[in-house]
């Protein structure tokens, strides 16, 4: 994954390569799971137990899910990226959540698997913490795709081999929302530029939504329908204009970063990073095997939320002081 990230930074790989290579890289991981564990049975959520029973053996579909999880985790952080501190910050929050979950579950049936996860997550957490210190606004170190792919695959490995691949998705709720919001552009139903970062207004020093501009007639019927529905729901800003006797359509790039800017208006980069990290912190807590949250996890999760909510504002203030001191 480090090689893939480096290649993407240098060569600007196409999306098909970003999907194919992580899929190939996940095969040895799935083979290790098949050889050492081979368990494909899941606990059925309570609303479906009347139909499916308490447990359900998914067979090969479970391996398909784990392969897709590995591909998703590898690309999820890279998709939600592009402003100082965001890539390292979201990775740090996810790592802290996983560590907390592992510690709480040490008294459960999969103690050894959670210890295995901790062997990876604790060093990853502290190295990412050091990276965040230098990557926070104004950044002196830029992570690039290399870190994003490495971090995503690290989470996939501990989730699959640690037997909490389903719980892992709960730590990626903002990334899942960003992926769903980005789907029309990722599948090129709506034209997608190479980079979808918010644009900097040099006059105000604030970040504004970035836009994709294209000929209206080049848009498929499905694309026009998606834009119409999105505009009606007020989740996408759509504009039409005439240029050289031809109609052009312009819409904001569909990323969670741009969507937050749409909600709050243009914002300084450090403010935007803080808000996105707070969204990451406030994600839903995992549920226990019985379908409901374990009391121990609820207590620990509340403490972690309070810790992060008190930690992020000082980081924001210190970055402001550093910014004004250096300028």
PDB file of C-alpha atoms in Angstrom:
ATOM      1  CA  UNK A   1       0.000   0.000   0.000  1.00  0.00           C
ATOM      2  CA  UNK A   2       2.920   2.335   0.628  1.00  0.00           C
ATOM      3  CA  UNK A   3       4.125   1.618  -2.913  1.00  0.00           C
ATOM      4  CA  UNK A   4       0.622   2.267  -4.298  1.00  0.00           C
ATOM      5  CA  UNK A   5       0.439   5.580  -2.442  1.00  0.00           C
ATOM      6  CA  UNK A   6       3.871   6.616  -3.711  1.00  0.00           C
ATOM      7  CA  UNK A   7       2.930   5.633  -7.265  1.00  0.00           C
ATOM      8  CA  UNK A   8      -0.308   7.635  -7.000  1.00  0.00           C
ATOM      9  CA  UNK A   9       1.574  10.689  -5.731  1.00  0.00           C
ATOM     10  CA  UNK A  10       4.078  10.481  -8.589  1.00  0.00           C
ATOM     11  CA  UNK A  11       2.076   9.050 -11.486  1.00  0.00           C
ATOM     12  CA  UNK A  12      -1.520  10.172 -10.740  1.00  0.00           C
ATOM     13  CA  UNK A  13      -3.053   6.706 -11.095  1.00  0.00           C
ATOM     14  CA  UNK A  14      -6.523   6.225 -12.508  1.00  0.00           C
ATOM     15  CA  UNK A  15      -9.362   5.107 -10.261  1.00  0.00           C
ATOM     16  CA  UNK A  16      -9.467   1.616 -11.767  1.00  0.00           C
ATOM     17  CA  UNK A  17      -5.900   1.077 -10.597  1.00  0.00           C
ATOM     18  CA  UNK A  18      -6.767   2.347  -7.129  1.00  0.00           C
ATOM     19  CA  UNK A  19      -9.480  -0.313  -6.935  1.00  0.00           C
ATOM     20  CA  UNK A  20      -7.599  -3.170  -8.610  1.00  0.00           C
ATOM     21  CA  UNK A  21      -4.342  -2.981  -6.636  1.00  0.00           C
ATOM     22  CA  UNK A  22      -5.940  -2.940  -3.133  1.00  0.00           C
ATOM     23  CA  UNK A  23      -8.124  -5.864  -4.227  1.00  0.00           C
ATOM     24  CA  UNK A  24      -5.030  -7.851  -5.145  1.00  0.00           C
ATOM     25  CA  UNK A  25      -3.306  -6.772  -1.918  1.00  0.00           C
ATOM     26  CA  UNK A  26      -6.260  -8.006   0.147  1.00  0.00           C
ATOM     27  CA  UNK A  27      -6.006 -11.575  -1.180  1.00  0.00           C
ATOM     28  CA  UNK A  28      -3.096 -12.628   1.127  1.00  0.00           C
ATOM     29  CA  UNK A  29      -5.005 -11.067   4.038  1.00  0.00           C
ATOM     30  CA  UNK A  30      -8.104 -13.109   3.211  1.00  0.00           C
ATOM     31  CA  UNK A  31      -5.980 -16.261   2.859  1.00  0.00           C
ATOM     32  CA  UNK A  32      -4.553 -15.700   6.350  1.00  0.00           C
ATOM     33  CA  UNK A  33      -8.087 -15.295   7.702  1.00  0.00           C
ATOM     34  CA  UNK A  34      -9.260 -18.447   5.901  1.00  0.00           C
ATOM     35  CA  UNK A  35      -6.303 -20.512   7.140  1.00  0.00           C
ATOM     36  CA  UNK A  36      -6.304 -19.367  10.777  1.00  0.00           C
ATOM     37  CA  UNK A  37      -9.968 -18.647  11.453  1.00  0.00           C
ATOM     38  CA  UNK A  38     -12.383 -19.465   8.629  1.00  0.00           C
ATOM     39  CA  UNK A  39     -15.409 -18.292  10.617  1.00  0.00           C
ATOM     40  CA  UNK A  40     -18.065 -16.775   8.346  1.00  0.00           C
ATOM     41  CA  UNK A  41     -20.967 -16.691  10.827  1.00  0.00           C
ATOM     42  CA  UNK A  42     -22.419 -13.352  11.933  1.00  0.00           C
ATOM     43  CA  UNK A  43     -24.821 -12.334  14.697  1.00  0.00           C
ATOM     44  CA  UNK A  44     -28.070 -11.219  13.058  1.00  0.00           C
ATOM     45  CA  UNK A  45     -29.380  -7.757  14.113  1.00  0.00           C
ATOM     46  CA  UNK A  46     -32.480  -7.934  16.322  1.00  0.00           C
ATOM     47  CA  UNK A  47     -35.041  -6.668  13.735  1.00  0.00           C
ATOM     48  CA  UNK A  48     -34.186  -9.591  11.388  1.00  0.00           C
ATOM     49  CA  UNK A  49     -33.889 -12.448  13.899  1.00  0.00           C
ATOM     50  CA  UNK A  50     -37.513 -13.519  13.410  1.00  0.00           C
ATOM     51  CA  UNK A  51     -36.669 -14.290   9.781  1.00  0.00           C
ATOM     52  CA  UNK A  52     -33.000 -15.330   9.877  1.00  0.00           C
ATOM     53  CA  UNK A  53     -32.454 -16.583  13.413  1.00  0.00           C
ATOM     54  CA  UNK A  54     -29.769 -15.607  15.922  1.00  0.00           C
ATOM     55  CA  UNK A  55     -26.785 -16.496  13.689  1.00  0.00           C
ATOM     56  CA  UNK A  56     -26.286 -16.642   9.932  1.00  0.00           C
ATOM     57  CA  UNK A  57     -23.459 -18.297   7.983  1.00  0.00           C
ATOM     58  CA  UNK A  58     -22.639 -16.081   4.986  1.00  0.00           C
ATOM     59  CA  UNK A  59     -20.054 -18.441   3.519  1.00  0.00           C
ATOM     60  CA  UNK A  60     -18.114 -16.946   0.605  1.00  0.00           C
ATOM     61  CA  UNK A  61     -20.154 -13.721   0.813  1.00  0.00           C
ATOM     62  CA  UNK A  62     -18.335 -12.931   4.049  1.00  0.00           C
ATOM     63  CA  UNK A  63     -15.004 -13.038   2.198  1.00  0.00           C
ATOM     64  CA  UNK A  64     -16.443 -10.799  -0.488  1.00  0.00           C
ATOM     65  CA  UNK A  65     -17.465  -8.339   2.235  1.00  0.00           C
ATOM     66  CA  UNK A  66     -13.990  -8.404   3.837  1.00  0.00           C
ATOM     67  CA  UNK A  67     -12.341  -7.867   0.458  1.00  0.00           C
ATOM     68  CA  UNK A  68     -14.598  -4.893  -0.203  1.00  0.00           C
ATOM     69  CA  UNK A  69     -13.862  -3.588   3.303  1.00  0.00           C
ATOM     70  CA  UNK A  70     -10.123  -3.701   2.610  1.00  0.00           C
ATOM     71  CA  UNK A  71     -10.588  -1.766  -0.643  1.00  0.00           C
ATOM     72  CA  UNK A  72     -12.914   0.742   1.032  1.00  0.00           C
ATOM     73  CA  UNK A  73     -10.655   1.416   4.031  1.00  0.00           C
ATOM     74  CA  UNK A  74      -7.648   1.841   1.753  1.00  0.00           C
ATOM     75  CA  UNK A  75      -9.365   4.524  -0.332  1.00  0.00           C
ATOM     76  CA  UNK A  76     -11.729   6.087   2.243  1.00  0.00           C
ATOM     77  CA  UNK A  77      -9.176   8.309   3.981  1.00  0.00           C
ATOM     78  CA  UNK A  78      -7.665   9.317   0.636  1.00  0.00           C
ATOM     79  CA  UNK A  79     -11.076  10.455  -0.642  1.00  0.00           C
ATOM     80  CA  UNK A  80     -11.766  12.561   2.457  1.00  0.00           C
ATOM     81  CA  UNK A  81      -8.538  14.561   2.348  1.00  0.00           C
ATOM     82  CA  UNK A  82      -6.863  17.682   1.039  1.00  0.00           C
ATOM     83  CA  UNK A  83      -6.667  20.191   3.894  1.00  0.00           C
ATOM     84  CA  UNK A  84      -4.019  20.495   6.600  1.00  0.00           C
ATOM     85  CA  UNK A  85      -4.427  18.035   9.462  1.00  0.00           C
ATOM     86  CA  UNK A  86      -7.449  16.188   8.092  1.00  0.00           C
ATOM     87  CA  UNK A  87      -5.823  12.948   6.911  1.00  0.00           C
ATOM     88  CA  UNK A  88      -3.679  12.508  10.032  1.00  0.00           C
ATOM     89  CA  UNK A  89      -6.458  13.817  12.278  1.00  0.00           C
ATOM     90  CA  UNK A  90      -9.148  11.397  11.128  1.00  0.00           C
ATOM     91  CA  UNK A  91      -6.655   8.513  11.248  1.00  0.00           C
ATOM     92  CA  UNK A  92      -5.767   9.470  14.826  1.00  0.00           C
ATOM     93  CA  UNK A  93      -9.433   9.552  15.898  1.00  0.00           C
ATOM     94  CA  UNK A  94     -10.142   6.180  14.254  1.00  0.00           C
ATOM     95  CA  UNK A  95      -7.026   4.639  15.852  1.00  0.00           C
ATOM     96  CA  UNK A  96      -8.046   5.994  19.287  1.00  0.00           C
ATOM     97  CA  UNK A  97     -11.542   4.527  18.845  1.00  0.00           C
ATOM     98  CA  UNK A  98     -10.134   1.135  17.859  1.00  0.00           C
ATOM     99  CA  UNK A  99      -7.716   1.109  20.802  1.00  0.00           C
ATOM    100  CA  UNK A 100     -10.534   1.961  23.210  1.00  0.00           C
ATOM    101  CA  UNK A 101     -12.746  -0.750  21.722  1.00  0.00           C
ATOM    102  CA  UNK A 102      -9.925  -3.313  21.949  1.00  0.00           C
ATOM    103  CA  UNK A 103      -9.246  -2.490  25.609  1.00  0.00           C
ATOM    104  CA  UNK A 104     -12.940  -2.747  26.519  1.00  0.00           C
ATOM    105  CA  UNK A 105     -13.241  -6.121  24.759  1.00  0.00           C
ATOM    106  CA  UNK A 106     -10.148  -7.697  26.373  1.00  0.00           C
ATOM    107  CA  UNK A 107     -12.432  -9.604  28.778  1.00  0.00           C
ATOM    108  CA  UNK A 108     -14.422 -11.092  25.904  1.00  0.00           C
ATOM    109  CA  UNK A 109     -14.067 -14.267  23.856  1.00  0.00           C
ATOM    110  CA  UNK A 110     -11.557 -12.768  21.404  1.00  0.00           C
ATOM    111  CA  UNK A 111      -8.958 -11.468  23.845  1.00  0.00           C
ATOM    112  CA  UNK A 112      -5.968 -12.627  21.773  1.00  0.00           C
ATOM    113  CA  UNK A 113      -7.359 -11.018  18.631  1.00  0.00           C
ATOM    114  CA  UNK A 114      -7.821  -7.670  20.363  1.00  0.00           C
ATOM    115  CA  UNK A 115      -4.294  -7.880  21.779  1.00  0.00           C
ATOM    116  CA  UNK A 116      -3.084  -8.501  18.220  1.00  0.00           C
ATOM    117  CA  UNK A 117      -4.931  -5.345  17.135  1.00  0.00           C
ATOM    118  CA  UNK A 118      -3.369  -3.334  19.965  1.00  0.00           C
ATOM    119  CA  UNK A 119       0.109  -4.385  18.822  1.00  0.00           C
ATOM    120  CA  UNK A 120      -0.583  -2.500  15.590  1.00  0.00           C
ATOM    121  CA  UNK A 121      -2.773   0.353  16.802  1.00  0.00           C
ATOM    122  CA  UNK A 122      -0.762   1.687  19.735  1.00  0.00           C
ATOM    123  CA  UNK A 123       2.424   2.351  17.694  1.00  0.00           C
ATOM    124  CA  UNK A 124       0.287   3.655  14.827  1.00  0.00           C
ATOM    125  CA  UNK A 125      -1.541   6.042  17.173  1.00  0.00           C
ATOM    126  CA  UNK A 126       1.579   7.639  18.607  1.00  0.00           C
ATOM    127  CA  UNK A 127       3.405   7.940  15.289  1.00  0.00           C
ATOM    128  CA  UNK A 128       0.290   9.533  13.782  1.00  0.00           C
ATOM    129  CA  UNK A 129       0.088  11.881  16.758  1.00  0.00           C
ATOM    130  CA  UNK A 130       3.604  13.096  15.981  1.00  0.00           C
ATOM    131  CA  UNK A 131       2.677  13.433  12.318  1.00  0.00           C
ATOM    132  CA  UNK A 132      -0.423  15.462  13.196  1.00  0.00           C
ATOM    133  CA  UNK A 133       1.709  17.875  15.211  1.00  0.00           C
ATOM    134  CA  UNK A 134       3.664  18.759  12.054  1.00  0.00           C
ATOM    135  CA  UNK A 135       0.693  18.390   9.694  1.00  0.00           C
ATOM    136  CA  UNK A 136      -1.622  20.712  11.651  1.00  0.00           C
ATOM    137  CA  UNK A 137      -2.287  24.135  10.136  1.00  0.00           C
ATOM    138  CA  UNK A 138      -0.015  25.770   9.055  1.00  0.00           C
ATOM    139  CA  UNK A 139       1.494  22.478   7.954  1.00  0.00           C
ATOM    140  CA  UNK A 140       5.215  21.871   7.596  1.00  0.00           C
ATOM    141  CA  UNK A 141       4.740  18.218   6.545  1.00  0.00           C
ATOM    142  CA  UNK A 142       2.314  16.912   3.921  1.00  0.00           C
ATOM    143  CA  UNK A 143       1.179  13.301   4.106  1.00  0.00           C
ATOM    144  CA  UNK A 144       0.169  12.631   0.489  1.00  0.00           C
ATOM    145  CA  UNK A 145      -1.490   9.446  -0.749  1.00  0.00           C
ATOM    146  CA  UNK A 146       1.290   7.305   0.741  1.00  0.00           C
ATOM    147  CA  UNK A 147       0.087   7.795   4.310  1.00  0.00           C
ATOM    148  CA  UNK A 148      -3.607   7.593   3.374  1.00  0.00           C
ATOM    149  CA  UNK A 149      -3.301   4.164   1.755  1.00  0.00           C
ATOM    150  CA  UNK A 150      -1.024   2.869   4.510  1.00  0.00           C
ATOM    151  CA  UNK A 151      -3.403   4.038   7.261  1.00  0.00           C
ATOM    152  CA  UNK A 152      -6.467   2.615   5.523  1.00  0.00           C
ATOM    153  CA  UNK A 153      -4.935  -0.815   4.977  1.00  0.00           C
ATOM    154  CA  UNK A 154      -3.668  -0.878   8.583  1.00  0.00           C
ATOM    155  CA  UNK A 155      -7.241  -0.413   9.798  1.00  0.00           C
ATOM    156  CA  UNK A 156      -8.472  -3.113   7.413  1.00  0.00           C
ATOM    157  CA  UNK A 157      -5.855  -5.609   8.653  1.00  0.00           C
ATOM    158  CA  UNK A 158      -6.659  -5.177  12.342  1.00  0.00           C
ATOM    159  CA  UNK A 159     -10.406  -5.172  11.649  1.00  0.00           C
ATOM    160  CA  UNK A 160     -10.329  -8.427   9.677  1.00  0.00           C
ATOM    161  CA  UNK A 161      -7.744 -10.370  11.677  1.00  0.00           C
ATOM    162  CA  UNK A 162      -9.033  -8.925  14.960  1.00  0.00           C
ATOM    163  CA  UNK A 163     -12.567 -10.253  14.269  1.00  0.00           C
ATOM    164  CA  UNK A 164     -14.330  -6.881  14.316  1.00  0.00           C
ATOM    165  CA  UNK A 165     -14.634  -6.130  10.606  1.00  0.00           C
ATOM    166  CA  UNK A 166     -18.326  -5.233  11.000  1.00  0.00           C
ATOM    167  CA  UNK A 167     -17.659  -2.940  13.953  1.00  0.00           C
ATOM    168  CA  UNK A 168     -14.855  -1.317  11.960  1.00  0.00           C
ATOM    169  CA  UNK A 169     -17.382   0.315   9.629  1.00  0.00           C
ATOM    170  CA  UNK A 170     -18.907   2.165  12.593  1.00  0.00           C
ATOM    171  CA  UNK A 171     -15.580   3.968  13.020  1.00  0.00           C
ATOM    172  CA  UNK A 172     -15.769   5.031   9.356  1.00  0.00           C
ATOM    173  CA  UNK A 173     -19.213   6.646   9.347  1.00  0.00           C
ATOM    174  CA  UNK A 174     -17.995  10.057   8.033  1.00  0.00           C
ATOM    175  CA  UNK A 175     -15.962   8.257   5.359  1.00  0.00           C
ATOM    176  CA  UNK A 176     -19.020   6.171   4.389  1.00  0.00           C
ATOM    177  CA  UNK A 177     -21.142   9.333   4.115  1.00  0.00           C
ATOM    178  CA  UNK A 178     -18.426  11.016   2.052  1.00  0.00           C
ATOM    179  CA  UNK A 179     -18.252   7.978  -0.241  1.00  0.00           C
ATOM    180  CA  UNK A 180     -22.042   7.872  -0.743  1.00  0.00           C
ATOM    181  CA  UNK A 181     -22.139  11.617  -1.414  1.00  0.00           C
ATOM    182  CA  UNK A 182     -19.265  11.268  -3.910  1.00  0.00           C
ATOM    183  CA  UNK A 183     -20.685   8.273  -5.806  1.00  0.00           C
ATOM    184  CA  UNK A 184     -22.118  10.229  -8.799  1.00  0.00           C
ATOM    185  CA  UNK A 185     -18.692  11.747  -9.474  1.00  0.00           C
ATOM    186  CA  UNK A 186     -16.656   8.645  -8.601  1.00  0.00           C
ATOM    187  CA  UNK A 187     -18.637   6.648 -11.179  1.00  0.00           C
ATOM    188  CA  UNK A 188     -18.466   9.578 -13.634  1.00  0.00           C
ATOM    189  CA  UNK A 189     -22.245   9.928 -13.855  1.00  0.00           C
ATOM    190  CA  UNK A 190     -21.409  13.564 -13.206  1.00  0.00           C
ATOM    191  CA  UNK A 191     -18.040  14.813 -14.525  1.00  0.00           C
ATOM    192  CA  UNK A 192     -15.315  14.526 -11.905  1.00  0.00           C
ATOM    193  CA  UNK A 193     -12.119  16.612 -12.005  1.00  0.00           C
ATOM    194  CA  UNK A 194      -8.793  15.120 -10.957  1.00  0.00           C
ATOM    195  CA  UNK A 195      -8.742  17.148  -7.718  1.00  0.00           C
ATOM    196  CA  UNK A 196     -11.858  18.153  -5.800  1.00  0.00           C
ATOM    197  CA  UNK A 197     -10.229  20.220  -3.062  1.00  0.00           C
ATOM    198  CA  UNK A 198     -11.955  23.381  -1.833  1.00  0.00           C
ATOM    199  CA  UNK A 199     -10.523  26.509  -3.383  1.00  0.00           C
ATOM    200  CA  UNK A 200      -8.790  29.278  -1.463  1.00  0.00           C
ATOM    201  CA  UNK A 201     -10.093  32.824  -1.775  1.00  0.00           C
ATOM    202  CA  UNK A 202      -6.869  34.821  -1.510  1.00  0.00           C
ATOM    203  CA  UNK A 203      -8.803  37.983  -0.722  1.00  0.00           C
ATOM    204  CA  UNK A 204     -10.488  36.623   2.405  1.00  0.00           C
ATOM    205  CA  UNK A 205      -8.064  33.818   3.263  1.00  0.00           C
ATOM    206  CA  UNK A 206     -11.005  31.407   3.509  1.00  0.00           C
ATOM    207  CA  UNK A 207     -11.788  28.143   1.753  1.00  0.00           C
ATOM    208  CA  UNK A 208     -14.782  28.055  -0.580  1.00  0.00           C
ATOM    209  CA  UNK A 209     -16.533  25.248  -2.422  1.00  0.00           C
ATOM    210  CA  UNK A 210     -14.838  24.027  -5.589  1.00  0.00           C
ATOM    211  CA  UNK A 211     -16.938  23.414  -8.696  1.00  0.00           C
ATOM    212  CA  UNK A 212     -17.020  21.128 -11.693  1.00  0.00           C
ATOM    213  CA  UNK A 213     -18.024  22.803 -14.973  1.00  0.00           C
ATOM    214  CA  UNK A 214     -19.202  20.865 -18.031  1.00  0.00           C
ATOM    215  CA  UNK A 215     -21.418  21.096 -21.093  1.00  0.00           C
ATOM    216  CA  UNK A 216     -25.041  20.495 -20.150  1.00  0.00           C
ATOM    217  CA  UNK A 217     -25.661  18.337 -23.220  1.00  0.00           C
ATOM    218  CA  UNK A 218     -22.782  16.027 -22.252  1.00  0.00           C
ATOM    219  CA  UNK A 219     -24.674  15.002 -19.107  1.00  0.00           C
ATOM    220  CA  UNK A 220     -26.622  11.736 -19.306  1.00  0.00           C
ATOM    221  CA  UNK A 221     -30.295  11.481 -18.367  1.00  0.00           C
ATOM    222  CA  UNK A 222     -29.307   9.804 -15.095  1.00  0.00           C
ATOM    223  CA  UNK A 223     -26.832  12.579 -14.348  1.00  0.00           C
ATOM    224  CA  UNK A 224     -29.471  15.252 -14.978  1.00  0.00           C
ATOM    225  CA  UNK A 225     -31.916  13.421 -12.715  1.00  0.00           C
ATOM    226  CA  UNK A 226     -29.344  13.125  -9.900  1.00  0.00           C
ATOM    227  CA  UNK A 227     -28.495  16.823 -10.149  1.00  0.00           C
ATOM    228  CA  UNK A 228     -32.172  17.786 -10.129  1.00  0.00           C
ATOM    229  CA  UNK A 229     -32.912  15.672  -7.040  1.00  0.00           C
ATOM    230  CA  UNK A 230     -29.748  16.868  -5.269  1.00  0.00           C
ATOM    231  CA  UNK A 231     -30.620  20.499  -5.994  1.00  0.00           C
ATOM    232  CA  UNK A 232     -34.164  19.973  -4.708  1.00  0.00           C
ATOM    233  CA  UNK A 233     -32.795  18.457  -1.489  1.00  0.00           C
ATOM    234  CA  UNK A 234     -30.346  21.385  -1.243  1.00  0.00           C
ATOM    235  CA  UNK A 235     -27.307  19.117  -0.926  1.00  0.00           C
ATOM    236  CA  UNK A 236     -25.638  20.293  -4.153  1.00  0.00           C
ATOM    237  CA  UNK A 237     -25.239  23.822  -5.509  1.00  0.00           C
ATOM    238  CA  UNK A 238     -26.098  23.790  -9.235  1.00  0.00           C
ATOM    239  CA  UNK A 239     -25.690  26.681 -11.671  1.00  0.00           C
ATOM    240  CA  UNK A 240     -26.429  27.090 -15.371  1.00  0.00           C
ATOM    241  CA  UNK A 241     -24.841  29.651 -17.669  1.00  0.00           C
ATOM    242  CA  UNK A 242     -24.449  30.365 -21.380  1.00  0.00           C
ATOM    243  CA  UNK A 243     -20.958  30.566 -22.853  1.00  0.00           C
ATOM    244  CA  UNK A 244     -20.353  31.029 -26.586  1.00  0.00           C
ATOM    245  CA  UNK A 245     -23.945  30.069 -27.441  1.00  0.00           C
ATOM    246  CA  UNK A 246     -23.660  26.832 -25.490  1.00  0.00           C
ATOM    247  CA  UNK A 247     -25.198  25.990 -22.126  1.00  0.00           C
ATOM    248  CA  UNK A 248     -22.875  24.930 -19.333  1.00  0.00           C
ATOM    249  CA  UNK A 249     -23.733  23.418 -15.957  1.00  0.00           C
ATOM    250  CA  UNK A 250     -21.654  23.965 -12.853  1.00  0.00           C
ATOM    251  CA  UNK A 251     -22.050  22.038  -9.588  1.00  0.00           C
ATOM    252  CA  UNK A 252     -19.983  21.860  -6.448  1.00  0.00           C
ATOM    253  CA  UNK A 253     -17.687  18.857  -6.160  1.00  0.00           C
ATOM    254  CA  UNK A 254     -19.414  16.203  -4.087  1.00  0.00           C
ATOM    255  CA  UNK A 255     -17.210  15.753  -1.040  1.00  0.00           C
ATOM    256  CA  UNK A 256     -17.997  16.034   2.642  1.00  0.00           C
ATOM    257  CA  UNK A 257     -15.548  18.940   2.864  1.00  0.00           C
ATOM    258  CA  UNK A 258     -17.466  20.949   0.261  1.00  0.00           C
ATOM    259  CA  UNK A 259     -20.782  19.968   1.849  1.00  0.00           C
ATOM    260  CA  UNK A 260     -19.674  21.357   5.230  1.00  0.00           C
ATOM    261  CA  UNK A 261     -18.629  24.590   3.487  1.00  0.00           C
ATOM    262  CA  UNK A 262     -22.061  24.689   1.852  1.00  0.00           C
ATOM    263  CA  UNK A 263     -23.687  24.462   5.296  1.00  0.00           C
ATOM    264  CA  UNK A 264     -21.514  26.998   7.157  1.00  0.00           C
ATOM    265  CA  UNK A 265     -20.222  29.177   4.329  1.00  0.00           C
ATOM    266  CA  UNK A 266     -16.570  29.985   3.515  1.00  0.00           C
ATOM    267  CA  UNK A 267     -14.304  29.177   6.466  1.00  0.00           C
ATOM    268  CA  UNK A 268     -10.605  29.321   7.422  1.00  0.00           C
ATOM    269  CA  UNK A 269      -8.783  26.074   6.789  1.00  0.00           C
ATOM    270  CA  UNK A 270      -8.113  25.327  10.454  1.00  0.00           C
ATOM    271  CA  UNK A 271     -11.784  25.900  11.363  1.00  0.00           C
ATOM    272  CA  UNK A 272     -12.882  23.505   8.636  1.00  0.00           C
ATOM    273  CA  UNK A 273     -10.438  20.845   9.866  1.00  0.00           C
ATOM    274  CA  UNK A 274     -11.716  21.170  13.439  1.00  0.00           C
ATOM    275  CA  UNK A 275     -15.345  20.799  12.330  1.00  0.00           C
ATOM    276  CA  UNK A 276     -14.589  17.701  10.238  1.00  0.00           C
ATOM    277  CA  UNK A 277     -12.670  16.106  13.116  1.00  0.00           C
ATOM    278  CA  UNK A 278     -15.561  16.835  15.474  1.00  0.00           C
ATOM    279  CA  UNK A 279     -17.836  15.011  13.015  1.00  0.00           C
ATOM    280  CA  UNK A 280     -15.390  12.091  13.163  1.00  0.00           C
ATOM    281  CA  UNK A 281     -15.392  12.151  16.976  1.00  0.00           C
ATOM    282  CA  UNK A 282     -19.177  12.340  17.267  1.00  0.00           C
ATOM    283  CA  UNK A 283     -19.792   9.223  15.187  1.00  0.00           C
ATOM    284  CA  UNK A 284     -21.982   6.433  16.562  1.00  0.00           C
ATOM    285  CA  UNK A 285     -20.496   4.006  19.088  1.00  0.00           C
ATOM    286  CA  UNK A 286     -20.200   0.300  18.260  1.00  0.00           C
ATOM    287  CA  UNK A 287     -22.722  -2.205  19.461  1.00  0.00           C
ATOM    288  CA  UNK A 288     -22.139  -5.361  21.394  1.00  0.00           C
ATOM    289  CA  UNK A 289     -22.796  -8.840  20.122  1.00  0.00           C
ATOM    290  CA  UNK A 290     -26.291  -8.823  21.619  1.00  0.00           C
ATOM    291  CA  UNK A 291     -27.319  -5.962  19.338  1.00  0.00           C
ATOM    292  CA  UNK A 292     -27.092  -3.183  21.932  1.00  0.00           C
ATOM    293  CA  UNK A 293     -24.245  -1.088  23.225  1.00  0.00           C
ATOM    294  CA  UNK A 294     -22.335  -2.601  26.118  1.00  0.00           C
ATOM    295  CA  UNK A 295     -22.427  -0.440  29.284  1.00  0.00           C
ATOM    296  CA  UNK A 296     -18.631  -0.506  29.541  1.00  0.00           C
ATOM    297  CA  UNK A 297     -18.260   0.743  25.989  1.00  0.00           C
ATOM    298  CA  UNK A 298     -20.864   3.492  26.442  1.00  0.00           C
ATOM    299  CA  UNK A 299     -19.004   4.818  29.515  1.00  0.00           C
ATOM    300  CA  UNK A 300     -15.588   4.684  27.835  1.00  0.00           C
ATOM    301  CA  UNK A 301     -16.955   6.183  24.615  1.00  0.00           C
ATOM    302  CA  UNK A 302     -18.459   9.131  26.516  1.00  0.00           C
ATOM    303  CA  UNK A 303     -15.120   9.784  28.212  1.00  0.00           C
ATOM    304  CA  UNK A 304     -13.297   9.679  24.863  1.00  0.00           C
ATOM    305  CA  UNK A 305     -15.802  12.108  23.326  1.00  0.00           C
ATOM    306  CA  UNK A 306     -15.283  14.565  26.154  1.00  0.00           C
ATOM    307  CA  UNK A 307     -11.502  14.207  25.892  1.00  0.00           C
ATOM    308  CA  UNK A 308     -11.478  14.923  22.147  1.00  0.00           C
ATOM    309  CA  UNK A 309     -13.946  17.794  22.465  1.00  0.00           C
ATOM    310  CA  UNK A 310     -11.627  19.416  24.997  1.00  0.00           C
ATOM    311  CA  UNK A 311      -8.473  18.605  23.005  1.00  0.00           C
ATOM    312  CA  UNK A 312      -9.412  19.881  19.543  1.00  0.00           C
ATOM    313  CA  UNK A 313     -10.237  23.532  20.477  1.00  0.00           C
ATOM    314  CA  UNK A 314      -6.802  24.073  22.110  1.00  0.00           C
ATOM    315  CA  UNK A 315      -5.200  22.657  18.968  1.00  0.00           C
ATOM    316  CA  UNK A 316      -7.212  25.141  16.958  1.00  0.00           C
ATOM    317  CA  UNK A 317      -6.243  28.076  19.183  1.00  0.00           C
ATOM    318  CA  UNK A 318      -2.575  27.100  19.222  1.00  0.00           C
ATOM    319  CA  UNK A 319      -2.573  26.875  15.428  1.00  0.00           C
ATOM    320  CA  UNK A 320      -4.052  30.385  15.233  1.00  0.00           C
ATOM    321  CA  UNK A 321      -1.374  31.750  17.558  1.00  0.00           C
ATOM    322  CA  UNK A 322       1.335  30.020  15.551  1.00  0.00           C
ATOM    323  CA  UNK A 323      -0.124  31.343  12.303  1.00  0.00           C
ATOM    324  CA  UNK A 324      -0.187  34.964  13.489  1.00  0.00           C
ATOM    325  CA  UNK A 325       3.273  34.615  15.060  1.00  0.00           C
ATOM    326  CA  UNK A 326       4.818  33.363  11.804  1.00  0.00           C
ATOM    327  CA  UNK A 327       3.067  35.996   9.724  1.00  0.00           C
TER     328      UNK A 327
END
